[in-house]
Coordinates of C-alpha atoms and ligand atoms in Angstrom, one line a residue:
M298 CA 138.5 74.5 77.0
S299 CA 140.5 74.9 80.1
V300 CA 138.7 78.0 82.3
I301 CA 142.1 80.5 83.6
F302 CA 140.0 83.7 84.6
K303 CA 136.7 83.5 86.2
R304 CA 134.7 85.3 88.3
P305 CA 136.0 84.6 92.0
H306 CA 133.4 82.5 94.5
A307 CA 133.4 85.2 96.7
L308 CA 132.3 87.9 94.4
L309 CA 128.4 87.1 93.8
D310 CA 126.9 86.8 90.2
V311 CA 125.0 90.0 90.2
P312 CA 126.0 93.6 87.7
T313 CA 127.1 96.5 91.0
H314 CA 125.9 100.1 90.3
Y315 CA 129.4 101.0 89.6
C316 CA 129.9 103.7 87.2
P317 CA 131.9 102.5 83.6
G318 CA 135.8 103.1 84.5
C319 CA 135.2 103.1 87.9
G320 CA 137.7 101.4 89.6
H321 CA 135.7 99.8 92.8
G322 CA 135.0 96.9 90.3
I323 CA 138.4 96.1 90.2
I324 CA 139.0 96.6 94.1
H325 CA 136.1 93.8 95.0
R326 CA 137.3 91.6 92.4
L327 CA 140.9 92.0 94.1
V328 CA 139.6 91.2 97.6
A329 CA 137.4 88.5 96.6
E330 CA 140.3 86.8 94.4
V331 CA 142.2 87.0 97.1
I332 CA 139.2 85.5 99.7
D333 CA 139.1 82.6 97.2
E334 CA 142.1 81.7 97.8
M335 CA 142.9 81.4 101.3
G336 CA 139.7 79.5 101.4
I337 CA 138.1 81.7 103.3
E338 CA 134.9 82.8 102.8
G339 CA 132.4 80.8 105.1
E340 CA 134.8 82.4 108.0
T341 CA 135.8 86.2 106.8
V342 CA 133.4 89.2 107.2
G343 CA 132.9 92.6 105.3
I344 CA 132.3 96.0 107.0
C345 CA 131.4 98.8 104.2
P346 CA 131.4 102.3 104.2
V347 CA 129.1 105.2 103.3
G348 CA 129.8 105.7 100.1
C349 CA 129.6 104.1 96.7
A350 CA 130.2 101.0 98.1
V351 CA 127.6 100.9 100.4
M352 CA 126.2 98.6 98.7
A353 CA 129.3 96.2 98.3
Y354 CA 127.1 93.8 101.3
D355 CA 125.2 93.0 98.1
Y356 CA 128.2 91.9 96.1
F357 CA 130.3 90.0 98.2
G358 CA 129.3 86.2 98.9
C359 CA 131.0 86.0 102.9
D360 CA 129.3 88.0 104.8
M361 CA 128.5 91.7 105.1
V362 CA 128.6 94.6 107.9
E363 CA 127.0 97.8 107.2
A364 CA 128.7 100.4 108.7
P365 CA 128.5 104.1 107.6
H366 CA 129.9 107.3 108.1
G367 CA 134.3 105.9 108.9
R368 CA 132.9 103.5 111.8
A369 CA 133.9 100.7 109.9
P370 CA 137.0 100.2 111.9
A371 CA 135.3 101.0 114.9
V372 CA 132.7 98.2 113.6
A373 CA 135.0 95.6 112.6
T374 CA 137.1 95.8 116.1
G375 CA 133.9 94.6 117.8
V376 CA 133.3 92.2 115.2
K377 CA 137.2 90.3 115.0
R378 CA 137.4 91.1 118.9
S379 CA 133.1 89.3 119.9
N380 CA 135.2 86.2 117.8
P381 CA 139.0 85.9 116.8
N382 CA 138.6 83.3 114.2
L383 CA 136.9 85.6 112.0
H384 CA 139.0 87.6 109.1
V385 CA 137.6 90.9 108.9
F386 CA 138.4 93.3 106.6
T387 CA 137.0 97.2 106.1
Y388 CA 136.0 98.6 102.6
Q389 CA 135.8 102.6 102.3
G390 CA 136.0 105.8 100.5
D391 CA 138.4 108.9 101.0
G392 CA 135.7 110.7 102.1
D393 CA 134.0 107.4 104.4
L394 CA 138.1 107.6 106.3
A395 CA 140.6 110.1 105.5
A396 CA 136.9 112.9 106.5
I397 CA 134.0 111.6 109.1
G398 CA 136.3 108.4 110.3
T399 CA 139.3 109.6 110.8
A400 CA 139.7 109.4 114.1
E401 CA 138.2 105.8 113.5
T402 CA 140.9 104.9 111.0
V403 CA 144.0 106.3 113.4
H404 CA 142.3 104.9 116.2
S405 CA 142.4 101.4 115.0
G406 CA 146.2 101.6 114.2
T407 CA 146.7 103.0 117.1
R408 CA 145.4 100.1 119.1
G409 CA 146.6 97.2 116.1
E410 CA 143.4 95.7 116.0
N411 CA 143.8 92.8 113.6
I412 CA 141.7 93.7 110.7
V413 CA 142.4 94.8 107.2
I414 CA 141.3 97.8 105.5
I415 CA 141.2 98.2 101.6
F416 CA 140.9 102.3 101.5
V417 CA 139.4 103.5 98.5
N418 CA 141.5 106.6 97.1
N419 CA 139.3 108.8 94.2
T420 CA 139.9 112.2 95.2
T421 CA 136.1 112.5 95.5
Y422 CA 133.3 112.1 97.2
G423 CA 131.6 109.5 94.0
M424 CA 128.3 109.4 95.8
T425 CA 127.0 112.4 96.8
G426 CA 128.8 114.0 93.2
G427 CA 132.4 115.1 93.2
Q428 CA 132.9 117.5 96.1
M429 CA 136.4 118.2 97.2
A430 CA 137.7 115.0 99.9
P431 CA 140.7 115.0 102.1
T432 CA 142.0 113.4 99.2
T433 CA 141.5 115.7 96.6
L434 CA 144.7 117.0 94.9
P435 CA 145.9 120.4 95.3
G436 CA 144.8 122.9 92.2
Q437 CA 141.9 119.7 91.5
V438 CA 139.1 121.2 90.4
T439 CA 135.5 119.3 92.1
Q440 CA 131.7 120.4 92.5
T441 CA 132.7 122.2 96.1
T442 CA 136.6 123.4 94.2
P443 CA 135.4 125.4 91.0
Y444 CA 138.4 127.3 90.9
G445 CA 140.7 124.2 91.8
R446 CA 141.7 123.7 95.6
D447 CA 143.6 126.3 97.0
V448 CA 145.5 124.2 100.1
H449 CA 146.2 128.3 102.1
T450 CA 141.9 127.9 102.6
A451 CA 140.9 124.0 102.2
G452 CA 143.9 122.8 103.6
H453 CA 146.8 120.3 102.4
P454 CA 145.6 116.3 101.5
V455 CA 145.7 113.7 103.4
K456 CA 148.4 110.8 103.2
I457 CA 147.0 108.4 104.6
C458 CA 149.6 105.9 104.1
E459 CA 152.4 108.2 105.3
L460 CA 150.2 109.3 108.4
M461 CA 148.9 105.4 109.2
S462 CA 152.6 104.4 108.8
T463 CA 153.4 106.1 112.1
L464 CA 151.5 104.7 114.7
D465 CA 153.0 100.9 116.2
G466 CA 150.3 99.1 116.0
V467 CA 149.8 98.8 111.9
A468 CA 151.5 95.8 110.2
L469 CA 151.2 96.7 106.5
A470 CA 150.8 100.0 104.9
Q471 CA 150.6 100.1 101.2
R472 CA 149.7 102.3 98.7
V473 CA 149.1 100.5 95.0
A474 CA 146.8 102.0 92.0
I475 CA 144.7 100.2 89.0
D476 CA 145.4 102.0 86.4
S477 CA 147.6 99.4 84.9
P478 CA 147.3 95.1 84.6
A479 CA 151.0 95.1 86.7
H480 CA 148.8 97.7 89.0
I481 CA 147.0 95.9 89.5
R482 CA 148.8 92.5 90.1
E483 CA 150.7 94.3 92.9
A484 CA 147.3 95.8 94.8
K485 CA 147.0 92.4 94.3
N486 CA 150.1 90.9 96.3
A487 CA 149.3 93.6 98.5
I488 CA 145.4 92.9 99.4
R489 CA 147.1 89.4 99.6
K490 CA 149.7 90.4 102.3
A491 CA 146.7 92.1 104.4
F492 CA 144.8 89.0 105.2
D493 CA 147.9 87.7 105.7
N494 CA 148.6 90.0 108.3
E495 CA 145.1 89.3 109.7
A496 CA 145.3 86.1 109.8
N497 CA 149.3 85.7 111.0
G498 CA 147.5 88.1 114.0
R499 CA 150.3 91.0 113.4
G500 CA 148.3 93.8 114.0
L501 CA 146.6 96.8 111.3
S502 CA 146.9 96.4 107.5
I503 CA 146.1 99.2 105.1
V504 CA 146.1 98.9 101.8
E505 CA 145.6 102.1 100.3
V506 CA 143.8 101.5 96.5
L507 CA 144.5 105.3 93.8
S508 CA 141.4 104.4 91.9
T509 CA 139.0 105.9 89.6
C510 CA 135.6 108.5 89.4
P511 CA 135.7 109.3 85.5
T512 CA 131.9 110.2 86.6
N513 CA 132.4 113.5 88.9
W514 CA 135.9 114.1 87.0
G515 CA 133.9 114.4 83.8
V516 CA 136.1 112.5 82.2
T517 CA 135.8 108.9 80.2
P518 CA 137.4 106.0 81.6
A519 CA 140.2 106.4 79.9
E520 CA 141.2 109.2 80.4
A521 CA 140.4 108.2 84.6
M522 CA 143.3 105.7 84.1
E523 CA 145.5 108.2 83.0
F524 CA 144.8 111.0 85.5
V525 CA 145.8 108.1 88.0
R526 CA 148.4 108.0 86.5
S527 CA 150.2 112.0 85.5
D528 CA 148.1 113.5 88.8
M529 CA 147.6 111.4 91.3
I530 CA 150.5 108.9 92.0
P531 CA 153.3 111.9 91.1
Y532 CA 151.8 112.8 94.6
Y533 CA 151.0 110.0 96.5
P534 CA 153.7 108.0 95.6
L535 CA 153.3 103.9 95.4
G536 CA 154.8 101.6 97.4
V537 CA 155.4 100.0 100.7
Y538 CA 155.2 102.9 103.8
K539 CA 155.7 100.4 106.3
D540 CA 155.5 96.1 106.7
V541 CA 156.3 94.5 109.9
T542 CA 157.7 91.7 107.5
A543 CA 160.4 92.8 106.1
G544 CA 161.0 96.2 108.7
E545 CA 160.1 99.6 107.0
K546 CA 161.0 99.9 103.2
E547 CA 161.5 103.7 101.7
A548 CA 158.8 104.7 99.5
R549 CA 159.7 103.8 95.6
Ligands
TPP281 C1 126.4 112.7 108.5 C2 126.8 113.0 106.8 N1 127.7 114.0 106.3 C3 127.5 113.6 104.8 C4 126.8 112.7 103.9 C5 126.6 112.6 102.7 N2 127.8 111.5 102.4 C6 127.0 110.2 101.5 S1 128.6 109.6 100.7 C7 129.7 110.8 100.8 C8 130.6 110.9 100.8 C9 131.7 109.7 99.9 O1 133.1 109.7 99.3 P1 133.7 109.0 99.5 O2 134.4 108.1 100.6 O3 135.0 109.4 98.5 O4 133.4 107.3 98.5 P2 132.9 106.9 97.4 O5 131.6 107.9 96.5 O6 134.1 108.1 96.4 O7 133.4 105.0 96.6 C10 129.2 111.8 101.6 C11 129.9 113.1 101.8 C12 126.2 112.5 104.5 N3 125.3 111.4 104.4 N4 125.9 111.9 106.1
SF4_282 S1 130.6 108.5 91.2 FE1 132.6 107.7 91.2 S2 132.6 106.0 92.8 FE2 130.7 106.2 92.5 S3 130.9 104.3 91.3 FE3 130.6 106.1 89.7 S4 132.5 106.1 88.9 FE4 132.8 104.3 90.7

Protein backbone atom coordinates (compact mmCIF):
# COMPACT_ATOMS: atom_id res chain seq x y z
CA MET A 1 0.00 0.00 0.00
CA SER A 2 1.42 3.40 -0.93
CA VAL A 3 1.81 6.03 1.77
CA ILE A 4 -0.02 9.23 0.90
CA PHE A 5 0.42 11.15 4.15
CA LYS A 6 3.38 10.99 6.48
CA ARG A 7 5.42 13.05 8.86
CA PRO A 8 7.70 15.40 6.92
CA HIS A 9 11.37 14.54 7.26
CA ALA A 10 12.16 18.07 8.49
CA LEU A 11 9.87 17.49 11.51
CA LEU A 12 11.60 15.21 14.00
CA ASP A 13 9.75 12.12 15.19
CA VAL A 14 9.46 13.26 18.81
CA PRO A 15 6.47 14.14 20.98
CA THR A 16 5.93 17.89 21.35
CA HIS A 17 4.94 19.73 24.54
CA TYR A 18 2.06 21.54 22.80
CA CYS A 19 -1.44 21.26 24.29
CA PRO A 20 -4.19 19.31 22.50
CA GLY A 21 -5.81 21.60 19.93
CA CYS A 22 -2.88 24.02 19.79
CA GLY A 23 -2.11 25.39 16.33
CA HIS A 24 1.67 25.32 16.76
CA GLY A 25 1.85 21.63 15.79
CA ILE A 26 -0.04 22.19 12.53
CA ILE A 27 2.08 25.22 11.65
CA HIS A 28 5.33 23.36 12.42
CA ARG A 29 4.20 20.63 10.04
CA LEU A 30 3.45 23.08 7.24
CA VAL A 31 6.88 24.70 7.55
CA ALA A 32 8.52 21.26 7.57
CA GLU A 33 6.54 20.17 4.49
CA VAL A 34 7.78 23.22 2.59
CA ILE A 35 11.39 22.53 3.65
CA ASP A 36 10.97 18.93 2.44
CA GLU A 37 9.42 19.98 -0.88
CA MET A 38 12.23 22.42 -1.57
CA GLY A 39 14.89 19.91 -0.47
CA ILE A 40 16.60 22.52 1.71
CA GLU A 41 16.70 20.93 5.18
CA GLY A 42 20.50 20.85 5.21
CA GLU A 43 20.77 24.54 4.25
CA THR A 44 17.99 25.95 6.44
CA VAL A 45 18.34 27.73 9.77
CA GLY A 46 15.27 28.46 11.89
CA ILE A 47 15.20 31.02 14.68
CA CYS A 48 12.99 30.25 17.71
CA PRO A 49 11.23 32.82 19.92
CA VAL A 50 10.25 33.15 23.53
CA GLY A 51 6.78 31.73 24.10
CA CYS A 52 5.36 28.27 23.67
CA ALA A 53 7.44 27.69 20.52
CA VAL A 54 10.64 28.30 22.47
CA MET A 55 11.49 24.61 22.15
CA ALA A 56 10.84 24.38 18.41
CA TYR A 57 14.57 23.70 18.15
CA ASP A 58 13.78 20.22 19.49
CA TYR A 59 11.20 19.60 16.77
CA PHE A 60 12.73 20.70 13.45
CA GLY A 61 15.42 18.69 11.69
CA CYS A 62 17.21 21.73 10.27
CA ASP A 63 19.65 23.82 12.29
CA MET A 64 17.95 26.07 14.83
CA VAL A 65 19.04 29.08 16.89
CA GLU A 66 17.23 30.37 19.98
CA ALA A 67 16.65 34.15 20.06
CA PRO A 68 14.08 35.05 22.71
CA HIS A 69 12.20 38.28 23.37
CA GLY A 70 11.53 39.37 19.80
CA ARG A 71 15.16 39.34 18.68
CA ALA A 72 14.62 36.58 16.09
CA PRO A 73 14.59 38.92 13.04
CA ALA A 74 17.83 40.54 14.25
CA VAL A 75 19.51 37.16 14.70
CA ALA A 76 18.07 35.98 11.37
CA THR A 77 19.59 39.09 9.78
CA GLY A 78 23.02 38.14 11.11
CA VAL A 79 22.74 34.50 10.06
CA LYS A 80 21.54 35.36 6.55
CA ARG A 81 24.03 38.19 5.94
CA SER A 82 26.96 36.10 7.16
CA ASN A 83 25.97 33.21 4.90
CA PRO A 84 23.56 34.29 2.13
CA ASN A 85 23.41 30.72 0.82
CA LEU A 86 21.42 29.63 3.87
CA HIS A 87 17.61 29.70 3.94
CA VAL A 88 16.58 31.50 7.12
CA PHE A 89 13.20 31.67 8.83
CA THR A 90 11.94 32.91 12.18
CA TYR A 91 9.02 31.36 14.05
CA GLN A 92 7.40 33.80 16.51
CA GLY A 93 4.26 34.32 18.57
CA ASP A 94 2.40 37.60 19.00
CA GLY A 95 3.91 38.43 22.40
CA ASP A 96 7.38 37.84 21.02
CA LEU A 97 6.95 39.49 17.60
CA ALA A 98 4.39 42.25 18.18
CA ALA A 99 5.24 43.41 21.73
CA ILE A 100 8.83 43.05 22.88
CA GLY A 101 10.05 42.50 19.31
CA THR A 102 8.12 45.21 17.45
CA ALA A 103 11.24 47.19 16.58
CA GLU A 104 13.09 44.16 15.21
CA THR A 105 10.04 43.16 13.18
CA VAL A 106 9.48 46.58 11.65
CA HIS A 107 13.12 47.35 10.92
CA SER A 108 13.86 43.96 9.37
CA GLY A 109 11.03 44.94 7.02
CA THR A 110 12.40 48.41 6.34
CA ARG A 111 15.77 46.86 5.55
CA GLY A 112 14.18 44.25 3.33
CA GLU A 113 16.11 41.44 4.96
CA ASN A 114 15.92 38.35 2.84
CA ILE A 115 14.27 36.15 5.46
CA VAL A 116 10.96 34.42 6.17
CA ILE A 117 8.92 35.30 9.27
CA ILE A 118 6.27 32.85 10.43
CA PHE A 119 4.06 34.84 12.81
CA VAL A 120 1.68 32.80 14.97
CA ASN A 121 -1.16 35.01 16.19
CA ASN A 122 -3.19 33.31 18.93
CA THR A 123 -4.26 36.61 20.56
CA THR A 124 -2.59 35.78 23.87
CA TYR A 125 0.64 35.12 25.76
CA GLY A 126 0.25 31.35 25.75
CA MET A 127 3.38 30.25 27.55
CA THR A 128 2.97 32.51 30.56
CA GLY A 129 -0.67 31.75 31.27
CA GLY A 130 -2.84 33.79 28.94
CA GLN A 131 -2.14 37.47 29.55
CA MET A 132 -3.28 40.16 27.09
CA ALA A 133 -1.15 40.36 23.95
CA PRO A 134 -0.91 43.22 21.43
CA THR A 135 -3.25 41.17 19.23
CA THR A 136 -5.89 40.44 21.90
CA LEU A 137 -9.27 41.34 20.42
CA PRO A 138 -11.33 44.27 21.76
CA GLY A 139 -13.50 42.92 24.57
CA GLN A 140 -11.56 39.65 24.79
CA VAL A 141 -11.19 38.27 28.31
CA THR A 142 -7.65 37.31 29.32
CA GLN A 143 -5.82 36.88 32.64
CA THR A 144 -4.97 40.59 32.64
CA THR A 145 -8.21 41.85 31.08
CA PRO A 146 -10.82 40.07 33.22
CA TYR A 147 -13.55 42.45 32.03
CA GLY A 148 -12.45 42.23 28.41
CA ARG A 149 -9.85 44.32 26.57
CA ASP A 150 -10.83 47.96 26.84
CA VAL A 151 -9.27 49.75 23.87
CA HIS A 152 -9.49 53.09 25.70
CA THR A 153 -7.03 51.95 28.34
CA ALA A 154 -5.19 49.06 26.63
CA GLY A 155 -5.09 50.43 23.10
CA HIS A 156 -6.22 48.79 19.90
CA PRO A 157 -4.87 45.48 18.60
CA VAL A 158 -1.85 45.61 16.32
CA LYS A 159 -2.59 44.47 12.77
CA ILE A 160 0.82 43.21 11.76
CA CYS A 161 0.17 42.27 8.11
CA GLU A 162 -1.40 45.65 7.40
CA LEU A 163 1.51 47.41 9.11
CA MET A 164 4.26 45.38 7.41
CA SER A 165 2.64 45.77 3.99
CA THR A 166 3.43 49.51 4.12
CA LEU A 167 7.19 48.88 4.27
CA ASP A 168 9.14 49.02 1.02
CA GLY A 169 11.46 46.11 1.91
CA VAL A 170 8.61 43.67 2.40
CA ALA A 171 8.01 41.23 -0.46
CA LEU A 172 5.07 39.32 0.98
CA ALA A 173 2.62 40.02 3.80
CA GLN A 174 -0.16 37.46 3.96
CA ARG A 175 -2.61 36.42 6.67
CA VAL A 176 -3.87 32.85 6.78
CA ALA A 177 -5.58 30.57 9.34
CA ILE A 178 -5.59 26.93 10.40
CA ASP A 179 -9.27 26.51 11.34
CA SER A 180 -10.22 24.30 8.36
CA PRO A 181 -8.54 21.97 5.85
CA ALA A 182 -9.05 24.56 3.08
CA HIS A 183 -7.42 27.28 5.17
CA ILE A 184 -4.57 24.95 6.15
CA ARG A 185 -3.88 24.33 2.44
CA GLU A 186 -3.91 28.07 1.86
CA ALA A 187 -1.51 28.54 4.78
CA LYS A 188 0.86 25.98 3.29
CA ASN A 189 0.82 27.78 -0.08
CA ALA A 190 1.59 31.09 1.62
CA ILE A 191 4.52 29.58 3.52
CA ARG A 192 5.83 28.06 0.29
CA LYS A 193 5.54 31.45 -1.44
CA ALA A 194 7.51 33.02 1.42
CA PHE A 195 10.31 30.45 1.16
CA ASP A 196 10.35 30.87 -2.64
CA ASN A 197 10.76 34.63 -2.16
CA GLU A 198 13.65 34.03 0.21
CA ALA A 199 15.29 31.60 -2.22
CA ASN A 200 14.99 34.20 -4.98
CA GLY A 201 16.24 37.15 -2.93
CA ARG A 202 13.01 39.17 -3.10
CA GLY A 203 13.13 40.60 0.44
CA LEU A 204 11.27 39.93 3.65
CA SER A 205 8.20 37.69 3.64
CA ILE A 206 5.87 37.51 6.61
CA VAL A 207 3.06 34.97 6.92
CA GLU A 208 0.68 35.66 9.82
CA VAL A 209 -1.15 32.51 10.87
CA LEU A 210 -4.32 32.90 12.95
CA SER A 211 -3.98 30.11 15.48
CA THR A 212 -5.48 28.67 18.66
CA CYS A 213 -4.70 28.55 22.37
CA PRO A 214 -7.53 26.43 23.81
CA THR A 215 -5.74 26.09 27.15
CA ASN A 216 -5.63 29.80 27.91
CA TRP A 217 -8.87 30.64 26.14
CA GLY A 218 -10.51 28.07 28.46
CA VAL A 219 -12.28 26.24 25.64
CA THR A 220 -12.14 22.87 23.91
CA PRO A 221 -10.00 22.38 20.80
CA ALA A 222 -13.15 22.39 18.62
CA GLU A 223 -14.44 25.56 20.28
CA ALA A 224 -11.04 27.16 19.75
CA MET A 225 -11.24 26.53 15.99
CA GLU A 226 -14.71 28.07 16.04
CA PHE A 227 -13.34 31.16 17.83
CA VAL A 228 -10.81 31.62 15.02
CA ARG A 229 -13.73 31.62 12.55
CA SER A 230 -16.27 33.62 14.51
CA ASP A 231 -14.07 36.24 16.18
CA MET A 232 -10.55 36.33 14.82
CA ILE A 233 -11.07 36.20 11.05
CA PRO A 234 -13.68 39.00 11.05
CA TYR A 235 -11.23 41.26 12.93
CA TYR A 236 -8.12 40.05 11.11
CA PRO A 237 -9.25 39.47 7.51
CA LEU A 238 -7.39 36.75 5.67
CA GLY A 239 -5.65 37.61 2.45
CA VAL A 240 -2.61 38.92 0.65
CA TYR A 241 -1.72 42.40 1.89
CA LYS A 242 1.39 42.70 -0.23
CA ASP A 243 2.94 40.43 -2.84
CA VAL A 244 5.70 41.85 -4.99
CA THR A 245 5.34 38.96 -7.39
CA ALA A 246 1.73 39.80 -8.15
CA GLY A 247 1.39 43.49 -7.29
CA GLU A 248 -0.55 44.65 -4.29
CA LYS A 249 -3.92 43.02 -3.82
CA GLU A 250 -6.79 43.96 -1.63
CA ALA A 251 -7.46 41.78 1.40
CA ARG A 252 -10.43 39.54 0.85
C1 LIG B 1 11.42 40.52 29.64
C2 LIG B 1 10.38 39.46 29.73
N1 LIG B 1 9.12 39.80 29.63
C3 LIG B 1 8.19 38.86 29.66
C4 LIG B 1 8.54 37.54 29.80
C5 LIG B 1 7.55 36.47 29.87
N2 LIG B 1 7.22 35.82 28.64
C6 LIG B 1 7.72 34.65 28.26
S1 LIG B 1 6.93 34.04 26.92
C7 LIG B 1 5.91 35.39 26.87
C8 LIG B 1 4.80 35.57 25.91
C9 LIG B 1 4.78 34.62 24.81
O1 LIG B 1 3.63 34.79 24.08
P1 LIG B 1 3.57 34.64 22.54
O2 LIG B 1 4.77 35.26 21.91
O3 LIG B 1 2.26 35.18 22.11
O4 LIG B 1 3.71 33.10 22.27
P2 LIG B 1 2.76 31.88 22.63
O5 LIG B 1 3.27 31.34 23.94
O6 LIG B 1 1.35 32.39 22.71
O7 LIG B 1 2.97 30.93 21.51
C10 LIG B 1 6.20 36.26 27.88
C11 LIG B 1 5.48 37.52 28.14
C12 LIG B 1 9.85 37.21 29.92
N3 LIG B 1 10.24 35.93 30.01
N4 LIG B 1 10.78 38.17 29.90
S1 LIG C 1 -0.54 27.26 26.12
FE1 LIG C 1 -1.65 27.77 24.23
S2 LIG C 1 -0.09 28.34 22.70
FE2 LIG C 1 0.92 27.25 24.40
S3 LIG C 1 1.03 25.09 23.76
FE3 LIG C 1 -0.83 25.34 25.01
S4 LIG C 1 -2.47 25.80 23.53
FE4 LIG C 1 -0.49 26.13 22.48
